[in-house]
CSV table of C-alpha atoms in Angstrom, one decimal:
chain,number,residue,atom,x,y,z
A,1,GLY,CA,-14.8,129.5,-169.9
A,2,VAL,CA,-18.1,128.0,-168.7
A,3,ALA,CA,-20.8,128.9,-171.2
A,4,ASP,CA,-23.7,127.9,-169.0
A,5,ALA,CA,-24.4,126.0,-165.8
A,6,ALA,CA,-27.0,125.0,-163.3
A,7,VAL,CA,-26.9,127.4,-160.4
A,8,VAL,CA,-27.8,126.8,-156.8
A,9,GLY,CA,-28.3,129.7,-154.4
A,10,THR,CA,-29.1,129.5,-150.7
A,11,SER,CA,-30.1,132.3,-148.3
A,12,SER,CA,-28.5,135.6,-149.5
A,13,GLY,CA,-26.8,133.6,-152.3
A,14,GLY,CA,-30.3,133.0,-153.7
A,15,LEU,CA,-30.6,136.7,-154.4
A,16,THR,CA,-27.4,136.6,-156.5
A,17,ALA,CA,-28.5,133.4,-158.2
A,18,PHE,CA,-31.9,134.5,-159.4
A,19,ARG,CA,-30.5,137.9,-160.6
A,20,LEU,CA,-27.9,136.0,-162.6
A,21,ALA,CA,-30.6,133.8,-164.1
A,22,ALA,CA,-32.7,136.9,-164.9
A,23,LEU,CA,-30.0,139.1,-166.3
A,24,HIS,CA,-28.1,136.4,-168.2
A,25,PRO,CA,-30.7,133.7,-169.1
A,26,GLU,CA,-28.4,132.1,-171.7
A,27,ARG,CA,-25.9,131.3,-169.0
A,28,VAL,CA,-28.2,129.5,-166.5
A,29,SER,CA,-29.6,126.1,-167.5
A,30,ARG,CA,-31.4,125.3,-164.2
A,31,LEU,CA,-31.9,127.2,-161.0
A,32,VAL,CA,-32.2,125.9,-157.5
A,33,LEU,CA,-33.2,128.3,-154.7
A,34,VAL,CA,-32.8,127.1,-151.1
A,35,ASN,CA,-34.4,129.3,-148.4
A,36,SER,CA,-33.7,132.2,-150.7
A,37,ALA,CA,-33.4,135.8,-149.7
A,38,GLY,CA,-34.5,138.5,-152.1
A,39,LEU,CA,-38.1,139.2,-151.3
A,40,PRO,CA,-39.1,142.4,-149.6
A,41,ARG,CA,-38.0,142.2,-145.9
A,42,THR,CA,-40.0,142.7,-142.8
A,43,PRO,CA,-38.7,145.0,-140.0
A,44,ALA,CA,-37.5,141.9,-138.1
A,45,THR,CA,-35.6,140.4,-141.1
A,46,ASN,CA,-34.3,143.5,-142.8
A,47,PRO,CA,-30.4,143.6,-142.6
A,48,LEU,CA,-30.7,147.4,-142.3
A,49,ARG,CA,-32.7,147.2,-139.1
A,50,PRO,CA,-31.3,149.2,-136.1
A,51,ARG,CA,-28.4,147.5,-134.3
A,52,PRO,CA,-27.4,147.8,-130.7
A,53,SER,CA,-25.6,151.2,-129.9
A,54,GLY,CA,-23.3,152.4,-127.2
A,55,LEU,CA,-20.7,150.2,-125.6
A,56,ALA,CA,-22.7,147.0,-126.3
A,57,GLY,CA,-23.0,147.8,-130.0
A,58,TRP,CA,-19.3,148.6,-130.2
A,59,ILE,CA,-18.3,145.3,-128.6
A,60,ALA,CA,-20.8,143.3,-130.7
A,61,ALA,CA,-19.5,144.8,-133.9
A,62,ARG,CA,-15.8,144.0,-133.1
A,63,TRP,CA,-15.7,140.9,-131.0
A,64,ARG,CA,-17.9,137.9,-131.6
A,65,SER,CA,-16.8,134.8,-129.8
A,66,PRO,CA,-17.4,131.2,-130.9
A,67,ALA,CA,-20.3,131.1,-128.4
A,68,PHE,CA,-21.9,134.1,-130.2
A,69,TRP,CA,-21.8,132.3,-133.5
A,70,ARG,CA,-23.1,129.1,-132.0
A,71,ARG,CA,-26.1,130.9,-130.5
A,72,ALA,CA,-26.7,132.6,-133.9
A,73,LEU,CA,-26.5,129.4,-135.8
A,74,GLU,CA,-28.7,127.5,-133.3
A,75,ASP,CA,-31.6,129.9,-134.1
A,76,ASN,CA,-31.6,128.4,-137.6
A,77,PHE,CA,-31.5,124.7,-136.7
A,78,VAL,CA,-34.6,122.8,-135.7
A,79,PRO,CA,-34.1,120.1,-133.0
A,80,PRO,CA,-33.2,117.3,-133.0
A,81,HIS,CA,-30.8,118.7,-135.6
A,82,ALA,CA,-27.8,120.3,-133.9
A,83,VAL,CA,-25.2,122.8,-135.1
A,84,PRO,CA,-22.1,120.9,-136.2
A,85,PRO,CA,-19.0,122.1,-134.2
A,86,GLU,CA,-17.0,122.5,-137.4
A,87,LEU,CA,-19.6,125.0,-138.7
A,88,VAL,CA,-19.2,127.1,-135.6
A,89,ARG,CA,-15.5,127.1,-136.0
A,90,MET,CA,-15.7,127.9,-139.7
A,91,THR,CA,-18.1,130.8,-139.1
A,92,TYR,CA,-16.0,132.2,-136.3
A,93,ASP,CA,-12.8,132.0,-138.4
A,94,MET,CA,-14.4,133.5,-141.5
A,95,ASN,CA,-15.9,136.4,-139.5
A,96,ARG,CA,-12.6,137.4,-137.9
A,97,ARG,CA,-10.6,137.6,-141.1
A,98,ALA,CA,-8.8,140.9,-141.8
A,99,GLY,CA,-11.1,143.4,-143.5
A,100,TRP,CA,-14.4,141.6,-142.7
A,101,ARG,CA,-15.9,144.7,-140.9
A,102,ASP,CA,-15.4,146.8,-144.1
A,103,ILE,CA,-16.9,144.0,-146.2
A,104,GLU,CA,-19.9,143.8,-143.9
A,105,ALA,CA,-20.4,147.6,-143.9
A,106,ALA,CA,-20.2,147.7,-147.7
A,107,TYR,CA,-22.8,144.8,-147.9
A,108,LEU,CA,-25.2,146.6,-145.6
A,109,ALA,CA,-24.7,149.9,-147.3
A,110,ASN,CA,-25.5,148.4,-150.7
A,111,PHE,CA,-28.3,146.0,-149.6
A,112,SER,CA,-31.5,146.3,-151.6
A,113,THR,CA,-34.1,143.8,-152.7
A,114,GLY,CA,-34.9,146.1,-155.7
A,115,ASP,CA,-38.0,144.9,-157.6
A,116,PRO,CA,-37.8,141.1,-157.1
A,117,GLN,CA,-41.2,140.5,-158.8
A,118,ALA,CA,-39.9,142.0,-162.1
A,119,MET,CA,-36.6,140.3,-161.8
A,120,LEU,CA,-38.0,136.9,-161.1
A,121,ALA,CA,-40.4,137.3,-164.1
A,122,ARG,CA,-37.3,137.5,-166.3
A,123,VAL,CA,-36.0,134.0,-165.3
A,124,ARG,CA,-36.3,131.5,-168.1
A,125,ALA,CA,-34.5,128.4,-166.6
A,126,PRO,CA,-36.6,125.8,-164.8
A,127,VAL,CA,-36.5,126.4,-161.1
A,128,LEU,CA,-36.6,124.2,-158.0
A,129,VAL,CA,-37.5,126.1,-154.8
A,130,LEU,CA,-36.6,124.2,-151.6
A,131,TRP,CA,-37.5,125.4,-148.1
A,132,GLY,CA,-37.2,124.4,-144.5
A,133,LEU,CA,-40.8,124.3,-143.2
A,134,ASP,CA,-39.8,125.5,-139.8
A,135,ASN,CA,-37.4,128.2,-141.0
A,136,ARG,CA,-37.4,131.0,-138.4
A,137,THR,CA,-35.4,133.4,-140.5
A,138,LEU,CA,-37.4,133.3,-143.8
A,139,THR,CA,-40.9,131.9,-143.5
A,140,HIS,CA,-41.8,129.0,-145.7
A,141,LEU,CA,-44.7,131.0,-147.1
A,142,GLU,CA,-42.1,132.9,-149.2
A,143,ALA,CA,-41.6,129.8,-151.3
A,144,GLU,CA,-45.0,130.2,-152.8
A,145,VAL,CA,-44.3,133.9,-153.5
A,146,PHE,CA,-41.2,132.8,-155.4
A,147,ALA,CA,-43.1,130.3,-157.4
A,148,HIS,CA,-45.9,132.8,-158.2
A,149,TRP,CA,-43.4,135.5,-159.3
A,150,LEU,CA,-41.4,133.1,-161.5
A,151,SER,CA,-44.1,133.6,-164.2
A,152,GLY,CA,-41.8,133.1,-167.2
A,153,THR,CA,-40.8,129.5,-166.4
A,154,SER,CA,-41.8,126.4,-164.5
A,155,ALA,CA,-41.2,126.3,-160.8
A,156,ALA,CA,-41.5,123.4,-158.4
A,157,VAL,CA,-41.7,123.9,-154.6
A,158,LYS,CA,-40.7,121.3,-152.0
A,159,LYS,CA,-40.6,121.9,-148.2
A,160,TYR,CA,-38.9,119.8,-145.6
A,161,PRO,CA,-40.8,119.4,-142.2
A,162,GLY,CA,-38.7,119.7,-139.1
A,163,THR,CA,-35.9,121.7,-140.7
A,164,GLY,CA,-34.9,125.4,-140.7
A,165,HIS,CA,-32.7,127.8,-142.6
A,166,TYR,CA,-29.9,125.3,-143.0
A,167,VAL,CA,-32.0,122.5,-144.4
A,168,TYR,CA,-29.1,121.4,-146.6
A,169,LEU,CA,-27.0,120.8,-143.4
A,170,GLU,CA,-29.9,119.3,-141.4
A,171,GLU,CA,-31.0,116.8,-144.1
A,172,PRO,CA,-28.2,116.8,-146.6
A,173,ALA,CA,-29.0,113.4,-148.2
A,174,LEU,CA,-32.6,114.4,-148.9
A,175,VAL,CA,-31.7,117.8,-150.3
A,176,ALA,CA,-28.9,116.4,-152.5
A,177,ALA,CA,-31.2,113.7,-153.9
A,178,ASP,CA,-33.9,116.2,-154.8
A,179,ILE,CA,-31.4,118.5,-156.4
A,180,ALA,CA,-29.8,115.6,-158.3
A,181,ALA,CA,-33.2,114.5,-159.6
A,182,PHE,CA,-34.0,118.0,-160.7
A,183,LEU,CA,-30.7,118.4,-162.6
A,184,ALA,CA,-30.9,114.9,-164.2
A,185,PRO,CA,-31.5,115.1,-168.0
A,186,ALA,CA,-35.0,114.1,-169.0
A,187,PRO,CA,-35.2,110.6,-170.3
A,188,PRO,CA,-35.9,110.3,-174.1
A,189,PRO,CA,-39.4,109.5,-175.1
A,190,THR,CA,-40.1,105.8,-175.5
A,191,ALA,CA,-41.8,104.2,-178.5
A,192,GLY,CA,-45.5,104.1,-178.5
A,193,THR,CA,-46.0,107.2,-176.3
A,194,GLY,CA,-46.9,109.5,-179.2
A,195,ILE,CA,-50.3,110.6,-180.4
A,196,PRO,CA,-52.1,107.6,-182.0
A,197,GLY,CA,-51.9,107.9,-185.7
A,198,GLY,CA,-49.4,110.7,-185.6
A,199,ARG,CA,-46.2,110.8,-187.6
């Protein structure tokens, strides 16, 4: 029953968010992309890159301990920011739910960036692009590509020094304040700001 909404997408959720805004512009009033995926991938960041094979690959695909997820998450945090223990526990629990291997396999089998330049050009909602300046997973230079390819709307870019892929967990107050300011309605024009002599 929601006719339209402001949409926030982070990481792989950004890909879903900007496709929604492109394909259904009447449903998205504002768009926020935080360290968004969706641009063409390099060999090192492509989810379809070769994985370990043999016994090591079999074990890695079926048993991932809390320590495994802590190490994976630590790669995306920039010191002095640390991985919250509750995030490790949540990630571990979510990735051992029944059926998760089938879901992961389906995701990888269907992964495609498509033509992001053409898709982003269809976005009409104003966009705020936020990025961790020291993001090791998706370089901050991609923020400028997003802004350049969002040719059908206005796009503002902000980067946060000393943060990585989980900037919204590293500096939640800063990110929340910037998003709130972006989503706030524009103030009405005040008297005396019009063109002199205009009606």
